[in-house]
Amino acid sequence: MTTSPLAELSAHAASLLARIDEVTTLAELTQQEPHIVGKRSILSALQKSLGGLAPEERKAAGAQLQEVRRRIDEAFAARRGVLEALARAQALEADRLDLGDVVVTQVRVPLAAGHPGIVAATQRQLEDVFVAMGFVVADGPEVESDWYNFEALNIPPAHPARGMWDTFYVDLGEPETVVLRTHTSPTQIHLMERAVLEGALPIHSVMPGRCYRRDTPDARHLAAFHQIEGLVVDRGIAFADLAGVIETFTHAYFGPDISSRLRPAYFPFTEPSAEFEITCTICRGQGCRTCSQTGWIELGGCGMLDPAVLEAVGVDGDEWSGFAFGFGIDRCAQMRHQIADMRALIDNDVRFLRQFS
Ligand code: FA5
């Protein structure tokens, strides 16, 4: 006995719909697809078998087959939709960070905050000391003409005193020689010139800044270093005023147990001139490598303003007199913090720098 295709169809339709419902993953559905709705499906085989039916019968069976196929296709598409939604939900669940169960610890990575370098900090402290003593702070250029750096300071070309400063020249061509200033003393000249022009004498100023010399770096020297210049122009100024300022400054900045002394010296722009020294703070006067075994460290030079300098800038030497001093800021930092070798200031070793934050 042969079974009619239509009887077969309804049996197969039920089993195909059940099969679709049983599929639980997208991968499995894809794998089943050719057997349920594709060319290798039972429906395709039935379609082919309709050719053997009588035309009337074939028409009715064809329409029924189309209906079954539509239901199977719909069920298949619906199942695919369900399984895709399930897969998305599972993926989201896998990615979800359940903050309810997690103890969130805020990890603070400390950022190293910068701080002023030791020389900049020393410069500020020195300015504070002098401002407290009644000085005002002024500024001057680092690149100077020969006239400001030397000639106006009573150091004409070919003067042997030029040998006191190994100079960096800036090649700008004619008309004048230009240098990186070898000391802060040229700022004295700028200040006095301006004060004369503006009728703004007297002057009580300090002028900190960077200087340059062709010095070979060693325990007490750098090629680029800092000085602070002091200038007083007033009526009736005497050497005792200068000595008093140096003494007051030394105790204010280094403390009462550090002594200072003035020793006769020569600078072309001051007369009389002196060198200003303090007890070496590294060895407390016992003698060490830093102070070349002398127990003293030279901080700077000073003296009464030479009449030739006053004349160069148009200050009336009969009415005004004054003094100047200039000493090393790096040297002060070195002595204040007992740094045996000044080159440590430019090594940029953070272990050294951190000590002064
Ligand atoms: C001068 O430069 C004079 N202009 C100082 C002066 C000013 C005298 C006003 C009179 C009146 P001197 O060359 O000695 O002087 O330098 C003064 C100080 O600067 C030194 O004692 C030292 O503390 C510092 N100094 C000089 N050269 C260097 C260097 N290469 N590195 C670090 N510090 C230096």
PDB file of C-alpha atoms in Angstrom, residues 36-320:
ATOM      1  CA  ILE A  36      14.201  21.708   7.301  1.00  0.00           C
ATOM      2  CA  VAL A  37      13.729  24.428   4.683  1.00  0.00           C
ATOM      3  CA  GLY A  38      16.492  23.895   2.066  1.00  0.00           C
ATOM      4  CA  LYS A  39      16.924  21.812  -1.057  1.00  0.00           C
ATOM      5  CA  ARG A  40      17.639  18.647   0.915  1.00  0.00           C
ATOM      6  CA  SER A  41      14.496  19.010   3.036  1.00  0.00           C
ATOM      7  CA  ILE A  42      11.634  16.590   3.042  1.00  0.00           C
ATOM      8  CA  LEU A  43       9.400  19.359   1.635  1.00  0.00           C
ATOM      9  CA  SER A  44      11.606  19.662  -1.464  1.00  0.00           C
ATOM     10  CA  ALA A  45      11.425  15.882  -1.934  1.00  0.00           C
ATOM     11  CA  LEU A  46       7.618  15.993  -1.633  1.00  0.00           C
ATOM     12  CA  GLN A  47       7.469  18.868  -4.100  1.00  0.00           C
ATOM     13  CA  LYS A  48       9.236  16.702  -6.663  1.00  0.00           C
ATOM     14  CA  SER A  49       6.910  13.765  -6.035  1.00  0.00           C
ATOM     15  CA  LEU A  50       3.846  15.885  -6.885  1.00  0.00           C
ATOM     16  CA  GLY A  51       4.801  15.535 -10.556  1.00  0.00           C
ATOM     17  CA  GLY A  52       3.394  11.974 -10.561  1.00  0.00           C
ATOM     18  CA  LEU A  53      -0.122  13.035  -9.480  1.00  0.00           C
ATOM     19  CA  ALA A  54      -3.149  13.694 -11.650  1.00  0.00           C
ATOM     20  CA  PRO A  55      -3.474  17.396 -12.517  1.00  0.00           C
ATOM     21  CA  GLU A  56      -6.425  18.053 -10.165  1.00  0.00           C
ATOM     22  CA  GLU A  57      -4.837  16.220  -7.326  1.00  0.00           C
ATOM     23  CA  ARG A  58      -1.466  17.913  -8.014  1.00  0.00           C
ATOM     24  CA  LYS A  59      -3.017  21.374  -7.798  1.00  0.00           C
ATOM     25  CA  ALA A  60      -4.630  20.722  -4.426  1.00  0.00           C
ATOM     26  CA  ALA A  61      -1.496  19.004  -3.085  1.00  0.00           C
ATOM     27  CA  GLY A  62       0.704  21.888  -4.406  1.00  0.00           C
ATOM     28  CA  ALA A  63      -1.428  24.494  -2.606  1.00  0.00           C
ATOM     29  CA  GLN A  64      -1.263  22.511   0.605  1.00  0.00           C
ATOM     30  CA  LEU A  65       2.467  22.063   0.259  1.00  0.00           C
ATOM     31  CA  GLN A  66       2.866  25.845  -0.209  1.00  0.00           C
ATOM     32  CA  GLU A  67       0.875  26.432   2.975  1.00  0.00           C
ATOM     33  CA  VAL A  68       2.988  23.945   4.938  1.00  0.00           C
ATOM     34  CA  ARG A  69       6.159  25.477   3.575  1.00  0.00           C
ATOM     35  CA  ARG A  70       4.988  28.962   4.632  1.00  0.00           C
ATOM     36  CA  ARG A  71       4.289  27.753   8.191  1.00  0.00           C
ATOM     37  CA  ILE A  72       7.644  25.971   8.382  1.00  0.00           C
ATOM     38  CA  ASP A  73       9.469  29.059   7.040  1.00  0.00           C
ATOM     39  CA  GLU A  74       7.706  31.275   9.570  1.00  0.00           C
ATOM     40  CA  ALA A  75       8.439  28.928  12.444  1.00  0.00           C
ATOM     41  CA  PHE A  76      12.081  28.684  11.321  1.00  0.00           C
ATOM     42  CA  ALA A  77      12.464  32.502  11.112  1.00  0.00           C
ATOM     43  CA  ALA A  78      10.735  32.950  14.482  1.00  0.00           C
ATOM     44  CA  ARG A  79      13.055  30.383  16.085  1.00  0.00           C
ATOM     45  CA  ARG A  80      16.063  32.112  14.590  1.00  0.00           C
ATOM     46  CA  GLY A  81      14.847  35.421  16.067  1.00  0.00           C
ATOM     47  CA  VAL A  82      14.435  33.874  19.509  1.00  0.00           C
ATOM     48  CA  LEU A  83      17.858  32.190  19.433  1.00  0.00           C
ATOM     49  CA  GLU A  84      19.577  35.385  18.211  1.00  0.00           C
ATOM     50  CA  ALA A  85      18.006  37.402  21.042  1.00  0.00           C
ATOM     51  CA  LEU A  86      19.114  34.720  23.489  1.00  0.00           C
ATOM     52  CA  ALA A  87      22.676  34.818  22.154  1.00  0.00           C
ATOM     53  CA  ARG A  88      22.793  38.631  22.482  1.00  0.00           C
ATOM     54  CA  ALA A  89      21.534  38.449  26.060  1.00  0.00           C
ATOM     55  CA  GLN A  90      24.144  35.820  26.923  1.00  0.00           C
ATOM     56  CA  ALA A  91      26.919  37.936  25.398  1.00  0.00           C
ATOM     57  CA  LEU A  92      25.776  40.990  27.367  1.00  0.00           C
ATOM     58  CA  GLU A  93      25.629  38.957  30.543  1.00  0.00           C
ATOM     59  CA  ALA A  94      29.194  37.733  29.960  1.00  0.00           C
ATOM     60  CA  ASP A  95      30.409  41.320  29.456  1.00  0.00           C
ATOM     61  CA  ARG A  96      28.530  42.781  32.390  1.00  0.00           C
ATOM     62  CA  LEU A  97      30.600  44.079  35.300  1.00  0.00           C
ATOM     63  CA  ASP A  98      28.614  43.415  38.418  1.00  0.00           C
ATOM     64  CA  LEU A  99      29.726  46.356  40.540  1.00  0.00           C
ATOM     65  CA  GLY A 100      27.407  45.139  43.300  1.00  0.00           C
ATOM     66  CA  ASP A 101      29.763  42.253  44.042  1.00  0.00           C
ATOM     67  CA  VAL A 102      33.014  43.996  43.305  1.00  0.00           C
ATOM     68  CA  VAL A 103      34.873  46.098  45.862  1.00  0.00           C
ATOM     69  CA  VAL A 104      36.130  49.004  43.812  1.00  0.00           C
ATOM     70  CA  THR A 105      39.376  50.416  45.168  1.00  0.00           C
ATOM     71  CA  GLN A 106      40.426  53.839  43.938  1.00  0.00           C
ATOM     72  CA  VAL A 107      44.090  53.595  43.188  1.00  0.00           C
ATOM     73  CA  ARG A 108      45.732  57.032  43.410  1.00  0.00           C
ATOM     74  CA  VAL A 109      48.954  57.157  41.522  1.00  0.00           C
ATOM     75  CA  PRO A 110      50.729  60.085  43.169  1.00  0.00           C
ATOM     76  CA  LEU A 111      51.979  62.599  40.625  1.00  0.00           C
ATOM     77  CA  ALA A 112      55.310  64.089  41.543  1.00  0.00           C
ATOM     78  CA  ALA A 113      54.717  67.807  41.924  1.00  0.00           C
ATOM     79  CA  GLY A 114      57.547  70.035  40.828  1.00  0.00           C
ATOM     80  CA  HIS A 115      59.108  72.640  43.069  1.00  0.00           C
ATOM     81  CA  PRO A 116      61.462  75.567  42.576  1.00  0.00           C
ATOM     82  CA  GLY A 117      65.067  74.502  42.050  1.00  0.00           C
ATOM     83  CA  ILE A 118      67.504  75.157  44.830  1.00  0.00           C
ATOM     84  CA  VAL A 119      69.101  78.139  43.069  1.00  0.00           C
ATOM     85  CA  ALA A 120      65.738  79.776  42.278  1.00  0.00           C
ATOM     86  CA  ALA A 121      64.639  79.232  45.887  1.00  0.00           C
ATOM     87  CA  THR A 122      67.904  80.692  47.171  1.00  0.00           C
ATOM     88  CA  GLN A 123      67.488  83.732  44.916  1.00  0.00           C
ATOM     89  CA  ARG A 124      64.033  84.361  46.378  1.00  0.00           C
ATOM     90  CA  GLN A 125      65.328  84.024  49.940  1.00  0.00           C
ATOM     91  CA  LEU A 126      68.159  86.446  49.218  1.00  0.00           C
ATOM     92  CA  GLU A 127      65.734  88.928  47.683  1.00  0.00           C
ATOM     93  CA  ASP A 128      63.548  88.622  50.801  1.00  0.00           C
ATOM     94  CA  VAL A 129      66.498  89.374  53.089  1.00  0.00           C
ATOM     95  CA  PHE A 130      67.470  92.463  51.089  1.00  0.00           C
ATOM     96  CA  VAL A 131      63.906  93.696  50.676  1.00  0.00           C
ATOM     97  CA  ALA A 132      63.570  93.475  54.475  1.00  0.00           C
ATOM     98  CA  MET A 133      66.703  95.659  54.677  1.00  0.00           C
ATOM     99  CA  GLY A 134      65.104  98.334  52.460  1.00  0.00           C
ATOM    100  CA  PHE A 135      66.383  97.365  48.980  1.00  0.00           C
ATOM    101  CA  VAL A 136      64.217  97.069  45.876  1.00  0.00           C
ATOM    102  CA  VAL A 137      64.730  94.259  43.337  1.00  0.00           C
ATOM    103  CA  ALA A 138      65.690  95.176  39.756  1.00  0.00           C
ATOM    104  CA  ASP A 139      66.468  93.202  36.614  1.00  0.00           C
ATOM    105  CA  GLY A 140      68.961  93.550  33.770  1.00  0.00           C
ATOM    106  CA  PRO A 141      69.839  91.931  30.418  1.00  0.00           C
ATOM    107  CA  GLU A 142      71.958  88.792  30.178  1.00  0.00           C
ATOM    108  CA  VAL A 143      73.382  89.820  26.799  1.00  0.00           C
ATOM    109  CA  GLU A 144      75.327  93.045  27.080  1.00  0.00           C
ATOM    110  CA  SER A 145      77.403  95.338  24.950  1.00  0.00           C
ATOM    111  CA  ASP A 146      81.080  95.616  25.775  1.00  0.00           C
ATOM    112  CA  TRP A 147      80.384  99.114  27.094  1.00  0.00           C
ATOM    113  CA  TYR A 148      77.999  97.980  29.828  1.00  0.00           C
ATOM    114  CA  ASN A 149      79.870  94.816  30.793  1.00  0.00           C
ATOM    115  CA  PHE A 150      83.343  96.434  30.803  1.00  0.00           C
ATOM    116  CA  GLU A 151      83.959 100.008  29.658  1.00  0.00           C
ATOM    117  CA  ALA A 152      81.407 101.862  31.787  1.00  0.00           C
ATOM    118  CA  LEU A 153      82.762  99.848  34.706  1.00  0.00           C
ATOM    119  CA  ASN A 154      86.161 101.421  34.170  1.00  0.00           C
ATOM    120  CA  ILE A 155      87.585  98.453  32.269  1.00  0.00           C
ATOM    121  CA  PRO A 156      88.675  99.824  28.876  1.00  0.00           C
ATOM    122  CA  PRO A 157      89.657  97.509  25.998  1.00  0.00           C
ATOM    123  CA  ALA A 158      93.033  95.845  26.587  1.00  0.00           C
ATOM    124  CA  HIS A 159      92.875  96.688  30.304  1.00  0.00           C
ATOM    125  CA  PRO A 160      94.617  93.831  32.137  1.00  0.00           C
ATOM    126  CA  ALA A 161      91.586  93.536  34.471  1.00  0.00           C
ATOM    127  CA  ARG A 162      89.644  91.997  31.558  1.00  0.00           C
ATOM    128  CA  GLY A 163      91.634  88.869  32.296  1.00  0.00           C
ATOM    129  CA  MET A 164      89.641  88.552  35.546  1.00  0.00           C
ATOM    130  CA  TRP A 165      86.681  87.367  33.492  1.00  0.00           C
ATOM    131  CA  ASP A 166      86.922  84.702  30.787  1.00  0.00           C
ATOM    132  CA  THR A 167      84.234  85.968  28.478  1.00  0.00           C
ATOM    133  CA  PHE A 168      81.765  84.383  26.037  1.00  0.00           C
ATOM    134  CA  TYR A 169      81.413  86.669  23.007  1.00  0.00           C
ATOM    135  CA  VAL A 170      78.244  86.826  20.926  1.00  0.00           C
ATOM    136  CA  ASP A 171      79.042  87.154  17.250  1.00  0.00           C
ATOM    137  CA  LEU A 172      76.584  89.787  15.997  1.00  0.00           C
ATOM    138  CA  GLY A 173      79.101  91.560  13.781  1.00  0.00           C
ATOM    139  CA  GLU A 174      79.613  95.341  13.774  1.00  0.00           C
ATOM    140  CA  PRO A 175      79.204  97.911  15.233  1.00  0.00           C
ATOM    141  CA  GLU A 176      79.937  96.801  18.783  1.00  0.00           C
ATOM    142  CA  THR A 177      81.243  93.861  20.697  1.00  0.00           C
ATOM    143  CA  VAL A 178      78.484  91.910  22.439  1.00  0.00           C
ATOM    144  CA  VAL A 179      79.031  89.498  25.320  1.00  0.00           C
ATOM    145  CA  LEU A 180      77.121  87.194  27.644  1.00  0.00           C
ATOM    146  CA  ARG A 181      77.438  89.210  30.824  1.00  0.00           C
ATOM    147  CA  THR A 182      80.256  87.949  33.012  1.00  0.00           C
ATOM    148  CA  HIS A 183      78.756  89.487  36.150  1.00  0.00           C
ATOM    149  CA  THR A 184      75.658  91.419  37.260  1.00  0.00           C
ATOM    150  CA  SER A 185      77.636  94.668  37.654  1.00  0.00           C
ATOM    151  CA  PRO A 186      76.509  96.062  34.243  1.00  0.00           C
ATOM    152  CA  THR A 187      72.998  96.279  35.699  1.00  0.00           C
ATOM    153  CA  GLN A 188      74.396  98.929  38.079  1.00  0.00           C
ATOM    154  CA  ILE A 189      75.148 101.024  35.009  1.00  0.00           C
ATOM    155  CA  HIS A 190      71.628 100.592  33.566  1.00  0.00           C
ATOM    156  CA  LEU A 191      70.098 101.566  36.907  1.00  0.00           C
ATOM    157  CA  MET A 192      72.242 104.654  37.394  1.00  0.00           C
ATOM    158  CA  GLU A 193      71.708 105.822  33.799  1.00  0.00           C
ATOM    159  CA  ARG A 194      67.961 105.522  34.195  1.00  0.00           C
ATOM    160  CA  ALA A 195      67.962 107.202  37.610  1.00  0.00           C
ATOM    161  CA  VAL A 196      69.947 110.151  36.181  1.00  0.00           C
ATOM    162  CA  LEU A 197      67.556 110.459  33.228  1.00  0.00           C
ATOM    163  CA  GLU A 198      64.484 110.271  35.435  1.00  0.00           C
ATOM    164  CA  GLY A 199      65.964 112.305  38.316  1.00  0.00           C
ATOM    165  CA  ALA A 200      65.316 109.250  40.483  1.00  0.00           C
ATOM    166  CA  LEU A 201      68.376 109.163  42.774  1.00  0.00           C
ATOM    167  CA  PRO A 202      68.972 107.822  45.449  1.00  0.00           C
ATOM    168  CA  ILE A 203      69.184 104.099  44.595  1.00  0.00           C
ATOM    169  CA  HIS A 204      68.984 101.163  46.983  1.00  0.00           C
ATOM    170  CA  SER A 205      68.673  98.110  44.737  1.00  0.00           C
ATOM    171  CA  VAL A 206      69.608  94.463  44.403  1.00  0.00           C
ATOM    172  CA  MET A 207      69.842  92.857  40.966  1.00  0.00           C
ATOM    173  CA  PRO A 208      69.854  89.052  40.779  1.00  0.00           C
ATOM    174  CA  GLY A 209      70.471  87.154  37.547  1.00  0.00           C
ATOM    175  CA  ARG A 210      72.389  84.665  35.463  1.00  0.00           C
ATOM    176  CA  CYS A 211      76.007  85.222  34.405  1.00  0.00           C
ATOM    177  CA  TYR A 212      78.338  83.333  32.096  1.00  0.00           C
ATOM    178  CA  ARG A 213      82.082  82.710  32.138  1.00  0.00           C
ATOM    179  CA  ARG A 214      84.409  80.359  30.351  1.00  0.00           C
ATOM    180  CA  ASP A 215      85.237  78.800  33.723  1.00  0.00           C
ATOM    181  CA  THR A 216      85.924  75.077  33.924  1.00  0.00           C
ATOM    182  CA  PRO A 217      83.292  73.627  36.258  1.00  0.00           C
ATOM    183  CA  ASP A 218      84.708  72.473  39.588  1.00  0.00           C
ATOM    184  CA  ALA A 219      83.621  72.234  43.236  1.00  0.00           C
ATOM    185  CA  ARG A 220      83.013  76.026  43.413  1.00  0.00           C
ATOM    186  CA  HIS A 221      82.500  77.103  39.779  1.00  0.00           C
ATOM    187  CA  LEU A 222      80.044  76.667  36.893  1.00  0.00           C
ATOM    188  CA  ALA A 223      80.112  78.174  33.390  1.00  0.00           C
ATOM    189  CA  ALA A 224      76.553  79.506  33.842  1.00  0.00           C
ATOM    190  CA  PHE A 225      75.925  80.696  37.377  1.00  0.00           C
ATOM    191  CA  HIS A 226      74.017  83.401  39.249  1.00  0.00           C
ATOM    192  CA  GLN A 227      74.988  86.553  41.071  1.00  0.00           C
ATOM    193  CA  ILE A 228      73.102  89.115  43.070  1.00  0.00           C
ATOM    194  CA  GLU A 229      74.367  92.649  42.708  1.00  0.00           C
ATOM    195  CA  GLY A 230      73.758  95.354  45.291  1.00  0.00           C
ATOM    196  CA  LEU A 231      73.915  99.081  44.614  1.00  0.00           C
ATOM    197  CA  VAL A 232      73.470 102.017  46.940  1.00  0.00           C
ATOM    198  CA  VAL A 233      73.838 105.590  45.653  1.00  0.00           C
ATOM    199  CA  ASP A 234      72.944 108.211  48.206  1.00  0.00           C
ATOM    200  CA  ARG A 235      74.331 111.215  50.038  1.00  0.00           C
ATOM    201  CA  GLY A 236      77.066 110.658  52.635  1.00  0.00           C
ATOM    202  CA  ILE A 237      77.553 106.919  52.086  1.00  0.00           C
ATOM    203  CA  ALA A 238      80.692 105.492  53.728  1.00  0.00           C
ATOM    204  CA  PHE A 239      82.544 102.153  53.739  1.00  0.00           C
ATOM    205  CA  ALA A 240      81.070 101.473  57.207  1.00  0.00           C
ATOM    206  CA  ASP A 241      77.596 101.362  55.582  1.00  0.00           C
ATOM    207  CA  LEU A 242      78.829  98.716  53.152  1.00  0.00           C
ATOM    208  CA  ALA A 243      80.457  96.664  55.926  1.00  0.00           C
ATOM    209  CA  GLY A 244      77.254  96.951  57.990  1.00  0.00           C
ATOM    210  CA  VAL A 245      75.073  95.687  55.120  1.00  0.00           C
ATOM    211  CA  ILE A 246      77.397  92.703  54.505  1.00  0.00           C
ATOM    212  CA  GLU A 247      77.447  91.795  58.203  1.00  0.00           C
ATOM    213  CA  THR A 248      73.666  92.156  58.597  1.00  0.00           C
ATOM    214  CA  PHE A 249      73.049  90.078  55.478  1.00  0.00           C
ATOM    215  CA  THR A 250      75.442  87.299  56.611  1.00  0.00           C
ATOM    216  CA  HIS A 251      73.719  86.814  59.939  1.00  0.00           C
ATOM    217  CA  ALA A 252      70.224  87.155  58.469  1.00  0.00           C
ATOM    218  CA  TYR A 253      70.856  84.536  55.788  1.00  0.00           C
ATOM    219  CA  PHE A 254      73.424  82.111  57.274  1.00  0.00           C
ATOM    220  CA  GLY A 255      72.632  82.509  60.986  1.00  0.00           C
ATOM    221  CA  PRO A 256      74.556  84.038  63.885  1.00  0.00           C
ATOM    222  CA  ASP A 257      77.259  81.350  64.087  1.00  0.00           C
ATOM    223  CA  ILE A 258      78.678  82.056  60.602  1.00  0.00           C
ATOM    224  CA  SER A 259      81.339  84.775  60.503  1.00  0.00           C
ATOM    225  CA  SER A 260      82.124  87.042  57.577  1.00  0.00           C
ATOM    226  CA  ARG A 261      85.258  88.960  56.767  1.00  0.00           C
ATOM    227  CA  LEU A 262      86.305  91.572  54.210  1.00  0.00           C
ATOM    228  CA  ARG A 263      89.736  91.284  52.669  1.00  0.00           C
ATOM    229  CA  PRO A 264      91.388  93.954  50.518  1.00  0.00           C
ATOM    230  CA  ALA A 265      90.942  93.224  46.826  1.00  0.00           C
ATOM    231  CA  TYR A 266      90.906  94.935  43.462  1.00  0.00           C
ATOM    232  CA  PHE A 267      87.967  95.670  41.160  1.00  0.00           C
ATOM    233  CA  PRO A 268      88.327  98.428  38.549  1.00  0.00           C
ATOM    234  CA  PHE A 269      84.876  99.837  39.342  1.00  0.00           C
ATOM    235  CA  THR A 270      85.189 100.162  43.136  1.00  0.00           C
ATOM    236  CA  GLU A 271      87.761 101.911  45.316  1.00  0.00           C
ATOM    237  CA  PRO A 272      88.512 100.745  47.942  1.00  0.00           C
ATOM    238  CA  SER A 273      87.508  97.193  47.067  1.00  0.00           C
ATOM    239  CA  ALA A 274      87.160  94.071  49.162  1.00  0.00           C
ATOM    240  CA  GLU A 275      86.449  90.402  48.864  1.00  0.00           C
ATOM    241  CA  PHE A 276      83.687  89.112  51.090  1.00  0.00           C
ATOM    242  CA  GLU A 277      84.213  85.692  52.664  1.00  0.00           C
ATOM    243  CA  ILE A 278      82.297  83.570  55.156  1.00  0.00           C
ATOM    244  CA  THR A 279      83.282  80.580  57.283  1.00  0.00           C
ATOM    245  CA  CYS A 280      83.104  77.439  55.128  1.00  0.00           C
ATOM    246  CA  THR A 281      79.929  75.700  56.253  1.00  0.00           C
ATOM    247  CA  ILE A 282      81.106  72.299  54.993  1.00  0.00           C
ATOM    248  CA  CYS A 283      84.053  72.060  57.435  1.00  0.00           C
ATOM    249  CA  ARG A 284      83.021  74.879  59.844  1.00  0.00           C
ATOM    250  CA  GLY A 285      86.382  76.547  59.287  1.00  0.00           C
ATOM    251  CA  GLN A 286      88.541  73.414  59.721  1.00  0.00           C
ATOM    252  CA  GLY A 287      89.629  73.275  56.065  1.00  0.00           C
ATOM    253  CA  CYS A 288      88.297  70.892  53.397  1.00  0.00           C
ATOM    254  CA  ARG A 289      88.401  70.207  49.664  1.00  0.00           C
ATOM    255  CA  THR A 290      85.535  72.652  48.961  1.00  0.00           C
ATOM    256  CA  CYS A 291      87.324  75.643  50.562  1.00  0.00           C
ATOM    257  CA  SER A 292      90.768  74.497  49.370  1.00  0.00           C
ATOM    258  CA  GLN A 293      91.734  73.879  53.025  1.00  0.00           C
ATOM    259  CA  THR A 294      91.421  77.596  53.929  1.00  0.00           C
ATOM    260  CA  GLY A 295      88.327  77.377  56.168  1.00  0.00           C
ATOM    261  CA  TRP A 296      86.839  80.360  54.274  1.00  0.00           C
ATOM    262  CA  ILE A 297      84.664  80.622  51.172  1.00  0.00           C
ATOM    263  CA  GLU A 298      84.623  83.697  48.977  1.00  0.00           C
ATOM    264  CA  LEU A 299      81.028  84.769  48.365  1.00  0.00           C
ATOM    265  CA  GLY A 300      81.675  87.947  46.371  1.00  0.00           C
ATOM    266  CA  GLY A 301      83.298  91.283  45.862  1.00  0.00           C
ATOM    267  CA  CYS A 302      82.357  94.764  47.027  1.00  0.00           C
ATOM    268  CA  GLY A 303      83.599  98.304  47.400  1.00  0.00           C
ATOM    269  CA  MET A 304      82.874 102.008  47.187  1.00  0.00           C
ATOM    270  CA  LEU A 305      81.782 103.231  43.746  1.00  0.00           C
ATOM    271  CA  ASP A 306      84.771 104.495  41.793  1.00  0.00           C
ATOM    272  CA  PRO A 307      84.392 108.199  40.756  1.00  0.00           C
ATOM    273  CA  ALA A 308      85.171 107.149  37.149  1.00  0.00           C
ATOM    274  CA  VAL A 309      82.026 104.987  37.120  1.00  0.00           C
ATOM    275  CA  LEU A 310      79.849 107.770  38.535  1.00  0.00           C
ATOM    276  CA  GLU A 311      81.227 110.059  35.869  1.00  0.00           C
ATOM    277  CA  ALA A 312      80.557 107.523  33.055  1.00  0.00           C
ATOM    278  CA  VAL A 313      76.855 107.514  33.902  1.00  0.00           C
ATOM    279  CA  GLY A 314      76.581 111.242  34.700  1.00  0.00           C
ATOM    280  CA  VAL A 315      76.127 111.004  38.473  1.00  0.00           C
ATOM    281  CA  ASP A 316      77.576 114.059  40.272  1.00  0.00           C
ATOM    282  CA  GLY A 317      80.288 112.559  42.506  1.00  0.00           C
ATOM    283  CA  ASP A 318      80.417 115.724  44.636  1.00  0.00           C
ATOM    284  CA  GLU A 319      76.825 115.199  45.719  1.00  0.00           C
ATOM    285  CA  TRP A 320      76.437 111.437  45.597  1.00  0.00           C
TER     286      TRP A 320
END
